Short mmCIF file of C-alpha atoms in Angstrom, two decimals:
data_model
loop_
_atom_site.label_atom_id
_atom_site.label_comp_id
_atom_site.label_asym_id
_atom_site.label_seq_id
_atom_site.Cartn_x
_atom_site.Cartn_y
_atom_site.Cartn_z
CA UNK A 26 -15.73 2.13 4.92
CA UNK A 27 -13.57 4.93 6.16
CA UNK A 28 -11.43 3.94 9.20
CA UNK A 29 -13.26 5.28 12.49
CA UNK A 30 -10.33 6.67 14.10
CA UNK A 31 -9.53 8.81 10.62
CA UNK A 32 -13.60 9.81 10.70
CA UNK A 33 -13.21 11.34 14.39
CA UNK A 34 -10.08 12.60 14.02
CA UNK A 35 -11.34 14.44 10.86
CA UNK A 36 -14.85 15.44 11.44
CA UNK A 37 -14.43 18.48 9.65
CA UNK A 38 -13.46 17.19 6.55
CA UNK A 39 -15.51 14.28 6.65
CA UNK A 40 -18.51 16.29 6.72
CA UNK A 41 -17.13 18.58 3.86
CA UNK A 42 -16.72 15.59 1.77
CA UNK A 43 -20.08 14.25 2.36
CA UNK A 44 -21.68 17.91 1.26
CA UNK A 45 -19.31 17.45 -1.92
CA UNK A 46 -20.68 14.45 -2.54
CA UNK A 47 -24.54 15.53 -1.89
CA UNK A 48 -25.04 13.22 0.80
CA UNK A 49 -27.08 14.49 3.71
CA UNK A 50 -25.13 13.35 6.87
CA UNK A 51 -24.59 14.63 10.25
CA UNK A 52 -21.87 12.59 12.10
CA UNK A 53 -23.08 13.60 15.50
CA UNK A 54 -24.51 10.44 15.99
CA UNK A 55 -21.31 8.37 15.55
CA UNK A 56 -19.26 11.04 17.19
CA UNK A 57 -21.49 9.78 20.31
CA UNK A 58 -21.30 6.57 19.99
CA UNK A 59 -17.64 6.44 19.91
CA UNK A 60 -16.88 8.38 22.72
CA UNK A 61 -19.47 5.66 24.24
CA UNK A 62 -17.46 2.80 22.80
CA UNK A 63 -14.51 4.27 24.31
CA UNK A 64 -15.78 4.55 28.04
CA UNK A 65 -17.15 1.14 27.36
CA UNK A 66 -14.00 -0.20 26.34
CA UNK A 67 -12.40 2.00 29.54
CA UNK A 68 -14.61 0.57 31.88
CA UNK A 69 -14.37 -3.09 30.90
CA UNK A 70 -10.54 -2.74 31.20
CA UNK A 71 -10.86 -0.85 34.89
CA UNK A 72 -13.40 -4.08 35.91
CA UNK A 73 -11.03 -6.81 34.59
CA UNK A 74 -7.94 -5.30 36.05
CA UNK A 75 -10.09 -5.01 39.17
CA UNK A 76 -11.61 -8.47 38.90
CA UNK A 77 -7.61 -9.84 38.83
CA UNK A 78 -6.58 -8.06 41.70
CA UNK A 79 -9.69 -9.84 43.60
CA UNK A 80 -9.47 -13.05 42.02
CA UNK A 81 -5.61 -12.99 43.54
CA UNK A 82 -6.29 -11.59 46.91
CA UNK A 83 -8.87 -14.78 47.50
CA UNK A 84 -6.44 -17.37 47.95
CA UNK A 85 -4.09 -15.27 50.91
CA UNK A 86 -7.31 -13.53 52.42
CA UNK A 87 -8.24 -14.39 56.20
CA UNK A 88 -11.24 -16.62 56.25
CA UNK A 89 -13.38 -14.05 57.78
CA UNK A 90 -12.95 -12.13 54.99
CA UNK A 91 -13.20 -14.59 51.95
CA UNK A 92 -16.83 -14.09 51.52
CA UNK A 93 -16.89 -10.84 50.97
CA UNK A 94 -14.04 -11.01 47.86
CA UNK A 95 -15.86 -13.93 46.64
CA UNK A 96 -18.92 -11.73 46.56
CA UNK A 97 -17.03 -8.80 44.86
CA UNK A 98 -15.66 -11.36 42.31
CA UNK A 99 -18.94 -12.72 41.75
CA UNK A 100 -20.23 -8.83 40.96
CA UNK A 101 -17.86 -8.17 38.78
CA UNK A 102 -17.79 -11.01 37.04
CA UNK A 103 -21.38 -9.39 36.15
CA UNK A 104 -20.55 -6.14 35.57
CA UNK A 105 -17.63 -7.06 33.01
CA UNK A 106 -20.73 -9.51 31.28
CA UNK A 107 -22.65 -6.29 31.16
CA UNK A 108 -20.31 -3.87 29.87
CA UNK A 109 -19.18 -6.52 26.96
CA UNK A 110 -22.79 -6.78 26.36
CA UNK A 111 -23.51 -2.87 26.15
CA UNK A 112 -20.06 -2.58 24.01
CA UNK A 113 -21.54 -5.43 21.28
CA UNK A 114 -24.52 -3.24 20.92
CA UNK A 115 -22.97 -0.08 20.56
CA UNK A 116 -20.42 -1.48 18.07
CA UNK A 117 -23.02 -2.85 15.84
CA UNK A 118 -24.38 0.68 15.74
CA UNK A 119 -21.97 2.10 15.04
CA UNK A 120 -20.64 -0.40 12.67
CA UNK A 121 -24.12 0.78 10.97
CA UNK A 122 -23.46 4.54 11.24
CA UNK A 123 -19.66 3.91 9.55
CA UNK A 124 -21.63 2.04 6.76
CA UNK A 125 -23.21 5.59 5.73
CA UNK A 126 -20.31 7.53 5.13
CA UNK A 127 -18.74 7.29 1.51
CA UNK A 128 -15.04 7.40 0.50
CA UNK A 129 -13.33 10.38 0.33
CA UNK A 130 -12.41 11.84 -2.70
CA UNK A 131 -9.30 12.88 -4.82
CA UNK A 132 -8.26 16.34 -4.59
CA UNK A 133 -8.19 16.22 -8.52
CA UNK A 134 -11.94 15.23 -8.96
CA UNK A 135 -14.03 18.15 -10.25
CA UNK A 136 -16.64 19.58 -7.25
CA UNK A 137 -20.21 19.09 -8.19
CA UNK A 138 -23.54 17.43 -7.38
CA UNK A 139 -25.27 16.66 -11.24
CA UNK A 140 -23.90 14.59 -13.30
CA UNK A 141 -23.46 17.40 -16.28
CA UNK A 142 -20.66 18.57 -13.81
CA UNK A 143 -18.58 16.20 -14.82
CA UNK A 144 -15.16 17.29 -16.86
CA UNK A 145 -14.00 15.94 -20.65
CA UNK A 146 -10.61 15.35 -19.83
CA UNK A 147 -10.80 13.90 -24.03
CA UNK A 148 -11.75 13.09 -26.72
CA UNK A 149 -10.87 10.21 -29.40
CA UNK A 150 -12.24 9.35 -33.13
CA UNK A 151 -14.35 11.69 -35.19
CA UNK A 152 -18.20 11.60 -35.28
CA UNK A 153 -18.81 10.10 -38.34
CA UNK A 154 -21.00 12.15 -41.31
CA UNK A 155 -23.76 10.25 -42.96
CA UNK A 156 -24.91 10.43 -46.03
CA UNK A 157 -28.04 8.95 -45.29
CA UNK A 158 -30.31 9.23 -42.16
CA UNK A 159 -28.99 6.91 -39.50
CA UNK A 160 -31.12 4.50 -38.03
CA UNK A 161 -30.83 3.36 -33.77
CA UNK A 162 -29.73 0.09 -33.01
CA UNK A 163 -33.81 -1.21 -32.55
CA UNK A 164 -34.61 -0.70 -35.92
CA UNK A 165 -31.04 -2.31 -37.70
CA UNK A 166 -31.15 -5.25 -35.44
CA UNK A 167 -34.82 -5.91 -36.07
CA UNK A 168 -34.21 -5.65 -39.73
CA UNK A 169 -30.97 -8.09 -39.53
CA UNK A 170 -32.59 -10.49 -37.29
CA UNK A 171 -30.45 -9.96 -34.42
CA UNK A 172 -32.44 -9.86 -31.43
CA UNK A 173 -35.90 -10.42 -30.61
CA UNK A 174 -37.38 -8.05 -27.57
CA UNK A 175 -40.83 -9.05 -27.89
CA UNK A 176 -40.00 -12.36 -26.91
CA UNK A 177 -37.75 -11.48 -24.06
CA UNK A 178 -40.86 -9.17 -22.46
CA UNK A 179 -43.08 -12.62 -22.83
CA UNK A 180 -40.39 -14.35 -20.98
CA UNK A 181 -39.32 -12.40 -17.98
CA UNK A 182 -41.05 -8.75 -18.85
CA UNK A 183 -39.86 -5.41 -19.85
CA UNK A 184 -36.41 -5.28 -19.97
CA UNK A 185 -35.31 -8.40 -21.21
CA UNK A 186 -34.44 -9.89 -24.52
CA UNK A 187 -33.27 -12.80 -26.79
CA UNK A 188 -29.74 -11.98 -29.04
CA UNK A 189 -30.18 -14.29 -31.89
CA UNK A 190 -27.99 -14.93 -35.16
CA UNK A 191 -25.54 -12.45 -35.70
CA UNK A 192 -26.88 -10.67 -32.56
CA UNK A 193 -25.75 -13.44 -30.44
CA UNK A 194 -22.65 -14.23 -32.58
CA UNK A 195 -21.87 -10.28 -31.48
CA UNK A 196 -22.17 -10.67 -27.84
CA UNK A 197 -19.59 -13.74 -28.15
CA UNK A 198 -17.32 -12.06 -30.33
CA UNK A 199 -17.05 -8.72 -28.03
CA UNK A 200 -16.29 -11.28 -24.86
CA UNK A 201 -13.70 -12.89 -26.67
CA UNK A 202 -12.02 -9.83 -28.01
CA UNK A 203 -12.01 -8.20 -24.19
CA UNK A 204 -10.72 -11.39 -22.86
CA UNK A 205 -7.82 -11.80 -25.39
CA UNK A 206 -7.13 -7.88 -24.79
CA UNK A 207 -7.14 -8.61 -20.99
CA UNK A 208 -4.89 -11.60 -20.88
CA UNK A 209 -2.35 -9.72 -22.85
CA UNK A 210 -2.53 -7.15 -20.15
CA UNK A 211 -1.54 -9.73 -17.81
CA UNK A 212 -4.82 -10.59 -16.32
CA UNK A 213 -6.38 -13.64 -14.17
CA UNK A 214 -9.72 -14.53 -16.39
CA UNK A 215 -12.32 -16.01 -14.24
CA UNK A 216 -15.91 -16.85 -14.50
CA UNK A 217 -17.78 -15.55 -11.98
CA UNK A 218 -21.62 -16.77 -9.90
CA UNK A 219 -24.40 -15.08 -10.76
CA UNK A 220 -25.21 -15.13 -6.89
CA UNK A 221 -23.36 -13.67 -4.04
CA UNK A 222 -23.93 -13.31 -0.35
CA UNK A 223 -25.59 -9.97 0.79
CA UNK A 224 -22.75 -9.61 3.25
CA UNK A 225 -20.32 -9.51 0.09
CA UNK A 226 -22.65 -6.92 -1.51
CA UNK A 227 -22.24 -4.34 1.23
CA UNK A 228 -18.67 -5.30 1.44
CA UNK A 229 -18.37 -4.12 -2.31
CA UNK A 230 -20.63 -1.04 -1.27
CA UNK A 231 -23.61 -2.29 -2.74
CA UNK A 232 -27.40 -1.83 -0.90
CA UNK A 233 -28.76 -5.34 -1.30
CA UNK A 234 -32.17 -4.39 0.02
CA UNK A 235 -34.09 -2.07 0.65
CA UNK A 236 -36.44 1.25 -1.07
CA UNK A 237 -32.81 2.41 -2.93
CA UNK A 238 -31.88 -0.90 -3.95
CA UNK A 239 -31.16 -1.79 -7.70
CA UNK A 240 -30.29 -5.34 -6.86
CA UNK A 241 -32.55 -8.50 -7.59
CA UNK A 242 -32.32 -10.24 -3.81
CA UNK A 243 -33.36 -14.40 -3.95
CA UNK A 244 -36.47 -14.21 -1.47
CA UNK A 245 -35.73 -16.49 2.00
CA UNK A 246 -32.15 -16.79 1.21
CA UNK A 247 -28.83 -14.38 2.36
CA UNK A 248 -28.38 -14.36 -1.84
CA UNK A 249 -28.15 -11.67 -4.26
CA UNK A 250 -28.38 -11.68 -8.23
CA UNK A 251 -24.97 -9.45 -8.73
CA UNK A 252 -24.93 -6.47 -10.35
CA UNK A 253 -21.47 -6.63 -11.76
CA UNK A 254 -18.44 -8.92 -11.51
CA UNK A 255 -16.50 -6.60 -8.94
CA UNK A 256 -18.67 -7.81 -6.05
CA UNK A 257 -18.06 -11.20 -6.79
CA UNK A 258 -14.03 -10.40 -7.46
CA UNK A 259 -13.68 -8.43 -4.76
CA UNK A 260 -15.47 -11.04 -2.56
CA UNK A 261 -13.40 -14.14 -3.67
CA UNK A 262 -10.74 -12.45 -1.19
CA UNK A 263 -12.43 -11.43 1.29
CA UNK A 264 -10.67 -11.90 4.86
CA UNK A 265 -7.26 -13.06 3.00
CA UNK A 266 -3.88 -11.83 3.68
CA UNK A 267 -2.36 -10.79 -0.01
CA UNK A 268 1.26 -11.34 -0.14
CA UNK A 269 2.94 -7.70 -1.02
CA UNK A 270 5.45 -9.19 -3.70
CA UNK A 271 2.68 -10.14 -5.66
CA UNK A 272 0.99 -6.97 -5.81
CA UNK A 273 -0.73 -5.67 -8.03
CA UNK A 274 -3.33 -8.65 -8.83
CA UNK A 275 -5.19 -7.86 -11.68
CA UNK A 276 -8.34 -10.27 -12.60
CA UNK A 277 -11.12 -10.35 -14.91
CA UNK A 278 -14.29 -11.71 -14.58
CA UNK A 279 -17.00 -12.55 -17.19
CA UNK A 280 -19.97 -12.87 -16.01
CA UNK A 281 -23.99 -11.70 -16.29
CA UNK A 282 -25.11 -8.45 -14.18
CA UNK A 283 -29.06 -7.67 -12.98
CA UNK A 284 -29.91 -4.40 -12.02
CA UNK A 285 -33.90 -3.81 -11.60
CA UNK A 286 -33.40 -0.16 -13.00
CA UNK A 287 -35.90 1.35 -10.61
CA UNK A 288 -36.91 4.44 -11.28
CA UNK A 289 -35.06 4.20 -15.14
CA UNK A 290 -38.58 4.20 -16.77
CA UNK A 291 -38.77 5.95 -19.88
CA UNK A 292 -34.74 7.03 -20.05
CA UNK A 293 -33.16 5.44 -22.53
CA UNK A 294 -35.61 2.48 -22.21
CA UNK A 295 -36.25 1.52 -26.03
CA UNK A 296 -34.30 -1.26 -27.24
CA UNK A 297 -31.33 -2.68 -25.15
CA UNK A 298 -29.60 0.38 -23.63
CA UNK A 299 -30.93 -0.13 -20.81
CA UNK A 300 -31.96 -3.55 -19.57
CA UNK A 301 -32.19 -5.75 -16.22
CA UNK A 302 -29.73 -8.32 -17.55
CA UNK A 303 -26.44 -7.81 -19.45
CA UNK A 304 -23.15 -9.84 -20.28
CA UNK A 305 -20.47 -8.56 -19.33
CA UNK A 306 -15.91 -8.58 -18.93
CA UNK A 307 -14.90 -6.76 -16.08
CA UNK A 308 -11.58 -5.75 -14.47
CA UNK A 309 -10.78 -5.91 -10.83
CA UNK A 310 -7.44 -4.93 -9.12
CA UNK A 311 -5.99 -5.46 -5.59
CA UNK A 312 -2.66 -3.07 -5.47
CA UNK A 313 -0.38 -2.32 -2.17
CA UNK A 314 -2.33 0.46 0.55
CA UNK A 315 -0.84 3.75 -1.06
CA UNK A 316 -2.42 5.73 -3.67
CA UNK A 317 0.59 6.12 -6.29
CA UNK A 318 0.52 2.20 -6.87
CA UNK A 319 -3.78 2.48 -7.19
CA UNK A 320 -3.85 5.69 -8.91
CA UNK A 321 -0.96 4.20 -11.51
CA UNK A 322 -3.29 1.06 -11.92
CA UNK A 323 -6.38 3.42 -12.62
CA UNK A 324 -4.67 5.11 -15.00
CA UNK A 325 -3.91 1.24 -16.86
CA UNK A 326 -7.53 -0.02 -16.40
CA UNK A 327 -8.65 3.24 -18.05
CA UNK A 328 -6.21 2.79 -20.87
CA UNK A 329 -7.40 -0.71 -21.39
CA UNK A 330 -10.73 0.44 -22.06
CA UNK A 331 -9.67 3.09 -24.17
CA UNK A 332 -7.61 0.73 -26.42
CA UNK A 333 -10.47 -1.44 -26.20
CA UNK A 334 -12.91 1.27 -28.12
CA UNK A 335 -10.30 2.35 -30.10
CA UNK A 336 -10.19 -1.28 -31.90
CA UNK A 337 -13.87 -1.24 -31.89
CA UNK A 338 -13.70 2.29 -34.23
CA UNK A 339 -15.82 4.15 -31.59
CA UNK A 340 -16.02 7.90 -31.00
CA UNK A 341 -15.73 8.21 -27.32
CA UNK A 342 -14.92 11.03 -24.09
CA UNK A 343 -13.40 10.50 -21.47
CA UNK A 344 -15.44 12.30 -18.55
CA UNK A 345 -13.34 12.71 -15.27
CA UNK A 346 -16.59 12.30 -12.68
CA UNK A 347 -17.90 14.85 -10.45
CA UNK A 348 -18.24 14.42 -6.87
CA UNK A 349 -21.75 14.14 -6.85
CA UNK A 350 -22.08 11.62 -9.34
CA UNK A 351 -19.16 9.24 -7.57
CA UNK A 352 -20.81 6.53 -5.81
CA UNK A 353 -20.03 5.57 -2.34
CA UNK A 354 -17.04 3.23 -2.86
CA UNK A 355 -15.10 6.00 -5.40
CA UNK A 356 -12.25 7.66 -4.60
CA UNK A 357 -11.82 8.64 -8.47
CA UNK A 358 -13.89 7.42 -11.50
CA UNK A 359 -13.52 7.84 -14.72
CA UNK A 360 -16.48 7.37 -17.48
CA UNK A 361 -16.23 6.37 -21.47
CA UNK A 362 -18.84 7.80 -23.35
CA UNK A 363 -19.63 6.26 -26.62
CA UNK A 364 -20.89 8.49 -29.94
CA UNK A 365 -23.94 7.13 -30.64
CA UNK A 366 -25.40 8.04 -33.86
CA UNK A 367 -28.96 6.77 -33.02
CA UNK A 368 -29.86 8.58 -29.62
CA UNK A 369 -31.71 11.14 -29.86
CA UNK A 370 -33.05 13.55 -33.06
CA UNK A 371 -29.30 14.04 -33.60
CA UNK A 372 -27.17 11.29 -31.85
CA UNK A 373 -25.89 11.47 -28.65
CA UNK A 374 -23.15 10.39 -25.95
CA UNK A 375 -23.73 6.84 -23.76
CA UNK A 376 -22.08 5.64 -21.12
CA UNK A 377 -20.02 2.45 -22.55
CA UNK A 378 -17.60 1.62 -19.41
CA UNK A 379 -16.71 3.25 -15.52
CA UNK A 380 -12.99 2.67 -13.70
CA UNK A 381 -13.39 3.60 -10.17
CA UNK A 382 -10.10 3.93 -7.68
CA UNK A 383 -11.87 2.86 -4.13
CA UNK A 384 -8.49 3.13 -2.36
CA UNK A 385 -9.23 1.07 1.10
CA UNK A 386 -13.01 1.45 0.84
CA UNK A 387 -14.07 -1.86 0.18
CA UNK A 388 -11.15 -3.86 1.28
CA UNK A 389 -11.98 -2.82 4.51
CA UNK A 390 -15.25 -3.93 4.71
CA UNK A 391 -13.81 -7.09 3.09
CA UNK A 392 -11.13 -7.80 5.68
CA UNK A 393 -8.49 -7.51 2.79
CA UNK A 394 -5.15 -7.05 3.85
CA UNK A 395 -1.09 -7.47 3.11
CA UNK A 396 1.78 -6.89 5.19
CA UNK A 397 3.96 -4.09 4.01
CA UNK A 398 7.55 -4.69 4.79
CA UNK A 399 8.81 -2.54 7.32
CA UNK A 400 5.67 -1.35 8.94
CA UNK A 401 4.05 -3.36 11.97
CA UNK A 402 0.92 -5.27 11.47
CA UNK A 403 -1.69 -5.49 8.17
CA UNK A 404 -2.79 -2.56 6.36
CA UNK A 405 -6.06 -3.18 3.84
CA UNK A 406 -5.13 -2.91 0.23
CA UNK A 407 -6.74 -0.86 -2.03
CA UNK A 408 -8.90 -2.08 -4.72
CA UNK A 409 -10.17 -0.93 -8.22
CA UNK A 410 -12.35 -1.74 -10.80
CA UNK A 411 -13.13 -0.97 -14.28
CA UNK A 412 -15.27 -2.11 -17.33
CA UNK A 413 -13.39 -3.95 -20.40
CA UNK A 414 -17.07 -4.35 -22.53
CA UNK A 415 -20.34 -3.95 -21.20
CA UNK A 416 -21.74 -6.27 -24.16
CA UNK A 417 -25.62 -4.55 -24.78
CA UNK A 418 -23.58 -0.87 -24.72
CA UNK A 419 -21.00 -1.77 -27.03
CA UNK A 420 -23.24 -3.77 -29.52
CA UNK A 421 -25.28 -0.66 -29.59
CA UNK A 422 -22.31 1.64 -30.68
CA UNK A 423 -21.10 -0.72 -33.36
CA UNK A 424 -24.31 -1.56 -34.36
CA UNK A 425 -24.83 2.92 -34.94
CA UNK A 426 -21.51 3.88 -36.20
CA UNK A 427 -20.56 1.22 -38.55
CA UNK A 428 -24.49 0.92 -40.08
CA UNK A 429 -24.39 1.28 -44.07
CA UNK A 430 -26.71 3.10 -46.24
CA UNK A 431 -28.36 -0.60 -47.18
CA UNK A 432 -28.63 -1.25 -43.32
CA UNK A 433 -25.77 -3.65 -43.25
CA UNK A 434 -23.07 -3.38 -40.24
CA UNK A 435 -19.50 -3.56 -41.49
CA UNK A 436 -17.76 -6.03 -38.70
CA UNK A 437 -15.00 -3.87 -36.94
CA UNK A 438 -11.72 -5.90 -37.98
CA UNK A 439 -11.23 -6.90 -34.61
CA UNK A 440 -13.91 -9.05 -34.21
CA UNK A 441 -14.23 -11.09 -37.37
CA UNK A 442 -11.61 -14.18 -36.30
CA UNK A 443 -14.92 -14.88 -34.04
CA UNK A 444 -17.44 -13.36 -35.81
CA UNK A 445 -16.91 -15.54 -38.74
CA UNK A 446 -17.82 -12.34 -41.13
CA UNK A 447 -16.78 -8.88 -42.51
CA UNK A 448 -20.42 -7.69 -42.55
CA UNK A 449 -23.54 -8.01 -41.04
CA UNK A 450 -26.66 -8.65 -43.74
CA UNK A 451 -29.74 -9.31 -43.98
#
């Protein structure tokens, strides 16, 4: 949430940055209500101070003319009532109206409003040439016994599945491996709930419910299915006061994510690219309220994940994300693209991991704060987050890349001490 003083101050650019961003939104509205908080605020302070003077001229008043001060008091003991009243309501909409308007953006981040806007800022690993037709991961992982979808879609429906064998053995292997990478990198590890309150979802920037929603929301309950690990990291310190020497806190959190994919029907939909439940390692970071400490932790969460695929032996890009494709919360975001050999008549590029910089964004919709020495008061921290394995993604990319002509997998080095194996067989 963008502060409200910064938003009126800056209409202009506001506005600008909400066209960037291809969000339809005229400010007028909370212009208005502002200047109505204000007189609100005005006129509450004008009846108190009045009510004060009253209140004191009572007890020194002639008796003849007591009852009419009592009478004042009395009325404006109503009218502040009234105009505390009328300045709850017009806060909540307003509180409402701020709720719309998305981060701002770094000056850096290419202008654009489709996704294919987006800039390579790199490249890493070579495609690899086959000397044989390569399969997709549905057809290798059938034939090894890895995962069974069929069963998942009699379960819980489209969308789901069981990992199984060497499948399973996989998913274990790429959570340990993150983990191990992310502890090195001096990371908290925690396990996260599945759950969180809706209030912690918009807090994170997340719609809950609603027509646009892509969370699963527990029916009669304030609860949530999470979509990822940041909104339950970025909620665990919620309305704390961080202590500035211990900046920047970096955690991880492992943990399953449901998205309900609306609208994802028949993209990318075969197989387990795109499913309503995934495991997944994420990175969070808290850093001090000033964009050279965030923006140098962005550029660490983006190595991580970098170093991560280069163990793995994947192709990937690095795509420096357009405005349009941001996402509320973003100041910045970065995008890993896996090669992957199996999209497509030809293979093609899938998204493997995301590192977002939401400077204050969240963590003021949080209530997450630190004192910076020197300055007066709290200022709200900023806040990142990143992807260290998205487990269905990555499986898919190792499963493609390192298939053999006999539709083995050669295990990626990195993962055998828990994979227990150099290859994959039938």
């Amino acid at each position: 949430m963008l502060d409200l003083q910064f938003v009126v101050e800056n209409r202009d650019a506001v506005e600008a940055n909400c066209r960037n961003r291809g969000v339809p939104l005229d400010l007028s509205k909370l212009l208005d209500l502002a200047g109505q908080r204000r007189a609100l605020i005005m006129q509450g302070d004008d009846l108190r101070r009045e009510q004060k003077e009253v209140s004191a001229q009572i007890p020194k008043a002639p008796a003849a003319d007591k009852p009419t001060l009592i009478s004042r008091g009395k009325e404006l003991r109503e009218l502040v009532q009234k105009a505390e009243a009328d300045l709850v309501t017009v806060e909540e909409q307003l509180h409402l109206e701020q709720m719309q308007i998305p981060n701002m953006t770094h000056p850096d981040a290419p202008v654009g409003k489709l996704e294919t806007e987006s800039i390579t800022a790199r490249e890493w690993g070579t495609k690899r040439q086959f000397d044989f037709k390569p399969k997709d991961h549905v057809d290798l992982m059938a034939a090894l016994d890895m995962v069974n979808l069929e069963a998942g879609s009699k379960v819980a429906g489209h969308g789901f599945y069981f990992l199984k064998n060497a499948g399973a053995l996989l998913e274990l292997a790429l959570v340990n491996y993150a983990v191990e990478k992310l502890r090195g990198e001096g990371f908290d590890i925690y396990t996260t709930p599945d759950v969180a309150r809706d209030e912690v979802l918009h807090g994170t920037g997340y719609m809950p419910r609603g027509p646009e929603t892509q969370i699963y929301s527990l029916h009669n309950t304030d609860l949530s299915l999470v979509a990822t690990a940041e909104i339950t990291l970025g909620g665990m310190l919620r309305d704390e006061i961080l202590d500035h020497a211990k900046l920047p806190l970096k955690v991880g959190g492992i943990s399953h994510c449901f998205r309900t994919e609306a609208g994802g029907h028949g993209k990318a939909t075969r197989g387990i690219y795109r499913v309503h439940q995934f495991t997944k390692v994420e990175m969070f970071g808290f850093t001090a309220p000033d964009l050279a400490s965030s923006d140098a932790l962005h550029q660490t969460i983006v190595r991580i994940e970098e170093e991560i695929f280069q163990g793995l032996e994947i192709p990937y890009r690095v795509l420096d994300i357009c405005t349009g494709d941001l996402g509320g919360p973003a100041f910045r975001k970065y995008d890993l693209e896996a090669w992957m050999p199996g999209r497509g008549e030809a293979g093609e590029y899938g998204e493997i991991t995301s590192a977002s910089n939401c400077t204050d964004f969240q963590s003021r919709r949080l209530g997450i704060r630190t004192r910076v020495p020197e300055k007066k008061g709290t200022q709200y921290v900023h806040t990142l987050n990143g992807t260290a394995v998205a487990c269905t993604r990555a499986m898919i990319a190792i499963i493609e890349n390192h298939q053999q002509a006999d539709g083995s997998i050669v295990v990626p080095p990195v993962l055998r001490k828990w994979m227990g194996m150099d290859r994959i067989t039938a």
